[in-house]
XYZ file of C-alpha atoms in Angstrom:
245
model
C 12.751 15.926 -52.359
C 12.894 19.309 -54.269
C 12.667 17.689 -57.784
C 9.070 16.180 -56.656
C 7.899 19.630 -55.729
C 8.961 21.195 -58.731
C 7.645 18.290 -60.927
C 4.116 18.205 -59.081
C 3.452 21.790 -58.469
C 5.057 23.200 -61.442
C 7.392 25.478 -59.829
C 10.940 26.663 -60.150
C 13.682 24.910 -57.938
C 14.033 28.350 -55.843
C 10.362 28.649 -55.086
C 10.059 24.883 -54.483
C 13.023 25.075 -51.945
C 11.368 28.367 -50.252
C 8.136 26.415 -49.881
C 9.688 23.238 -48.139
C 11.463 25.494 -46.065
C 8.244 27.226 -45.004
C 6.533 23.715 -44.349
C 9.476 22.847 -42.421
C 9.364 25.641 -40.094
C 5.787 25.192 -39.599
C 6.286 21.657 -38.610
C 4.548 19.818 -41.109
C 7.893 18.285 -42.789
C 11.308 17.154 -41.219
C 14.453 17.853 -43.033
C 16.668 14.586 -43.158
C 19.208 15.325 -45.595
C 20.309 17.717 -48.400
C 17.058 18.395 -50.480
C 15.249 15.565 -48.627
C 12.241 15.749 -46.416
C 9.732 13.352 -44.639
C 6.026 14.431 -43.575
C 5.743 14.771 -39.854
C 2.966 12.619 -38.461
C 0.279 14.920 -36.934
C 0.746 13.117 -33.391
C 4.534 14.167 -33.588
C 4.150 17.750 -34.177
C 4.450 18.481 -30.304
C 7.226 16.280 -29.427
C 10.527 15.292 -30.648
C 10.360 13.434 -34.069
C 10.858 9.745 -34.355
C 10.924 8.380 -37.797
C 8.636 5.211 -38.302
C 10.746 3.910 -41.008
C 14.149 4.383 -40.849
C 15.040 2.961 -44.099
C 13.543 5.897 -46.075
C 16.475 8.077 -44.637
C 19.264 5.907 -46.068
C 19.253 7.335 -49.580
C 19.137 10.932 -48.245
C 21.960 10.321 -45.566
C 24.206 7.587 -46.891
C 24.210 7.267 -50.627
C 25.901 5.766 -52.423
C 24.494 2.937 -50.121
C 22.249 0.129 -49.464
C 20.646 -1.740 -46.460
C 22.349 -5.184 -45.710
C 23.393 -7.359 -42.984
C 20.720 -8.524 -40.592
C 18.446 -5.794 -41.654
C 18.438 -7.279 -45.097
C 18.449 -10.939 -43.853
C 15.166 -10.012 -41.865
C 13.710 -8.618 -45.355
C 14.438 -11.716 -47.153
C 13.036 -14.134 -44.256
C 16.335 -15.596 -43.424
C 15.563 -14.654 -39.811
C 13.058 -13.707 -37.459
C 15.406 -12.036 -34.899
C 14.871 -8.619 -34.620
C 17.625 -5.908 -34.345
C 17.146 -2.189 -33.303
C 19.930 -0.663 -35.747
C 19.594 -0.635 -39.415
C 22.575 -2.114 -41.191
C 23.790 0.269 -43.957
C 26.849 -0.176 -46.283
C 28.141 2.926 -47.799
C 30.876 4.132 -49.960
C 30.723 7.403 -47.910
C 33.806 8.064 -45.654
C 32.343 7.555 -41.992
C 33.723 8.692 -38.542
C 31.470 6.841 -36.438
C 30.003 3.144 -37.324
C 27.028 3.654 -34.835
C 24.930 6.793 -35.746
C 21.340 8.237 -34.557
C 19.751 10.180 -36.948
C 16.169 11.694 -36.399
C 15.350 8.976 -33.590
C 16.708 6.164 -35.645
C 19.790 4.162 -35.075
C 22.032 3.006 -37.800
C 25.048 0.618 -38.016
C 27.517 1.838 -40.889
C 30.219 -0.236 -42.869
C 32.383 1.504 -45.229
C 32.875 -0.263 -48.605
C 34.272 0.709 -51.789
C 32.041 1.980 -54.604
C 33.119 -0.922 -57.033
C 31.716 -3.193 -54.337
C 28.398 -1.844 -54.564
C 26.625 -4.659 -56.696
C 24.143 -7.220 -56.218
C 21.396 -5.024 -54.894
C 17.795 -4.392 -55.715
C 15.304 -1.421 -55.212
C 12.495 -1.790 -53.175
C 9.683 0.646 -52.375
C 9.159 1.571 -48.579
C 6.027 3.816 -48.892
C 6.700 6.321 -51.514
C 10.690 5.881 -51.026
C 12.917 3.934 -53.268
C 15.618 2.221 -51.319
C 18.356 0.088 -52.152
C 18.761 -3.495 -50.547
C 21.386 -6.255 -50.973
C 19.625 -9.242 -52.646
C 19.562 -12.254 -50.648
C 22.758 -13.671 -52.239
C 24.831 -10.501 -51.602
C 23.034 -10.434 -47.957
C 24.876 -13.835 -47.194
C 28.049 -12.881 -48.851
C 28.220 -9.602 -46.867
C 27.602 -11.369 -43.575
C 30.252 -14.014 -44.221
C 32.753 -11.081 -45.143
C 31.885 -9.125 -41.895
C 29.967 -11.435 -39.353
C 29.459 -8.386 -36.856
C 26.851 -7.201 -39.366
C 25.001 -10.205 -39.353
C 24.801 -10.322 -35.602
C 27.826 -12.691 -35.081
C 28.750 -16.073 -36.661
C 26.169 -18.050 -34.929
C 23.561 -15.867 -36.244
C 24.854 -15.756 -39.512
C 25.093 -19.612 -39.535
C 21.339 -19.789 -38.699
C 20.666 -17.370 -41.725
C 22.923 -19.488 -43.911
C 20.858 -22.388 -43.013
C 17.611 -20.674 -44.013
C 19.426 -19.638 -47.218
C 20.265 -23.171 -48.128
C 16.597 -24.024 -47.810
C 15.425 -21.180 -49.780
C 13.706 -21.303 -53.184
C 16.066 -18.491 -54.486
C 19.302 -20.334 -53.267
C 21.729 -20.101 -55.886
C 25.269 -21.617 -55.199
C 26.751 -20.209 -58.472
C 25.479 -16.946 -57.359
C 27.368 -16.969 -54.009
C 30.520 -17.898 -55.639
C 30.109 -15.354 -58.081
C 29.633 -12.515 -55.619
C 32.528 -13.777 -53.418
C 34.773 -13.778 -56.446
C 33.826 -10.195 -57.080
C 34.047 -8.990 -53.551
C 37.458 -10.430 -53.113
C 37.805 -11.267 -49.820
C 39.462 -14.914 -49.274
C 38.048 -15.360 -46.103
C 34.721 -15.359 -47.183
C 35.363 -18.686 -49.021
C 36.930 -20.268 -46.187
C 33.727 -19.417 -43.707
C 31.422 -20.600 -46.399
C 33.269 -23.768 -47.257
C 33.255 -24.672 -43.518
C 29.656 -23.845 -42.850
C 28.423 -25.405 -46.123
C 30.498 -28.613 -44.816
C 28.713 -28.219 -41.373
C 25.217 -27.958 -42.807
C 25.706 -30.502 -45.159
C 24.779 -28.215 -47.957
C 26.405 -30.055 -50.904
C 29.812 -31.185 -52.055
C 29.828 -29.003 -55.334
C 29.547 -25.762 -53.177
C 32.252 -27.063 -50.718
C 34.689 -27.746 -53.612
C 34.148 -24.458 -55.384
C 35.225 -22.988 -51.984
C 38.345 -24.861 -51.755
C 39.143 -24.021 -55.278
C 39.280 -20.124 -54.402
C 40.666 -20.694 -50.911
C 43.757 -18.116 -50.317
C 46.783 -18.828 -48.378
C 46.917 -18.071 -44.377
C 44.473 -18.420 -41.681
C 41.362 -16.476 -41.015
C 39.027 -16.157 -38.045
C 35.416 -17.904 -38.110
C 34.461 -14.777 -36.472
C 37.118 -11.569 -36.238
C 35.098 -10.363 -32.990
C 35.658 -13.701 -31.155
C 38.786 -15.089 -29.508
C 39.993 -17.876 -31.794
C 42.538 -20.231 -30.492
C 41.836 -23.765 -32.214
C 42.105 -24.202 -35.997
C 40.488 -26.250 -38.703
C 43.344 -27.211 -41.170
C 41.119 -28.093 -44.007
C 39.354 -24.875 -44.209
C 42.447 -22.581 -42.798
C 40.236 -21.311 -40.207
C 40.674 -20.320 -36.413
C 37.868 -21.234 -34.346
C 36.450 -19.919 -31.224
C 36.343 -22.076 -28.168
C 32.565 -22.070 -28.334
C 32.830 -23.936 -31.387
C 35.074 -26.684 -30.405
C 32.518 -29.356 -30.017
C 31.168 -28.540 -33.450
C 34.225 -29.019 -35.598
C 36.935 -31.501 -36.258
C 39.971 -29.315 -35.350
C 43.587 -29.673 -35.112
C 45.255 -28.184 -31.817
């Protein structure tokens, strides 16, 4: 960042900007955003640049934003499955949800600025990056199963969460209330029952259920229903649920 050069080298902003520009022209830096640069690895100077850690690009490219979905689930040890794209939730207006920047691939989801909460700052090398905390990670994947790799993978992550030392049913309910999507309570309540995660959590979800039916996974064809949780179910889940035709 320009501010870092100004502070470290005791230069004016104009002089610092010119220095960064010169280093970029010489191939020592790569510009990744407005006023944001990353060092170019020596072995990448004569070939197309591929960033080793795409997370460091997120603040420069997408702020206000945070890492979430399956990327955060992996960070919090909720899954061992690896995904190539980095999931980013941003309040910027986005035209394409799949984007490739500087050799890195991102899956973007737009959210309102007021819905950016439940995040933590972590260090990736010398860069500070925002990531959803473990509870917000679960709620985001229940809100939008596609950023969690689909409902089956979301369920596997939720099972890991229920076994995790940081589990907090109260925080899950609080975050879901603040997010304001009634479908989250339906999915969470149903999956909590399926995973035998405790009556208290199920009861809290029932208290917050909204009217109408929601799909367990909006990305799947859902034809049967679970009246108790006001959910439409995919055919692949028919044997796992007690449903009404």
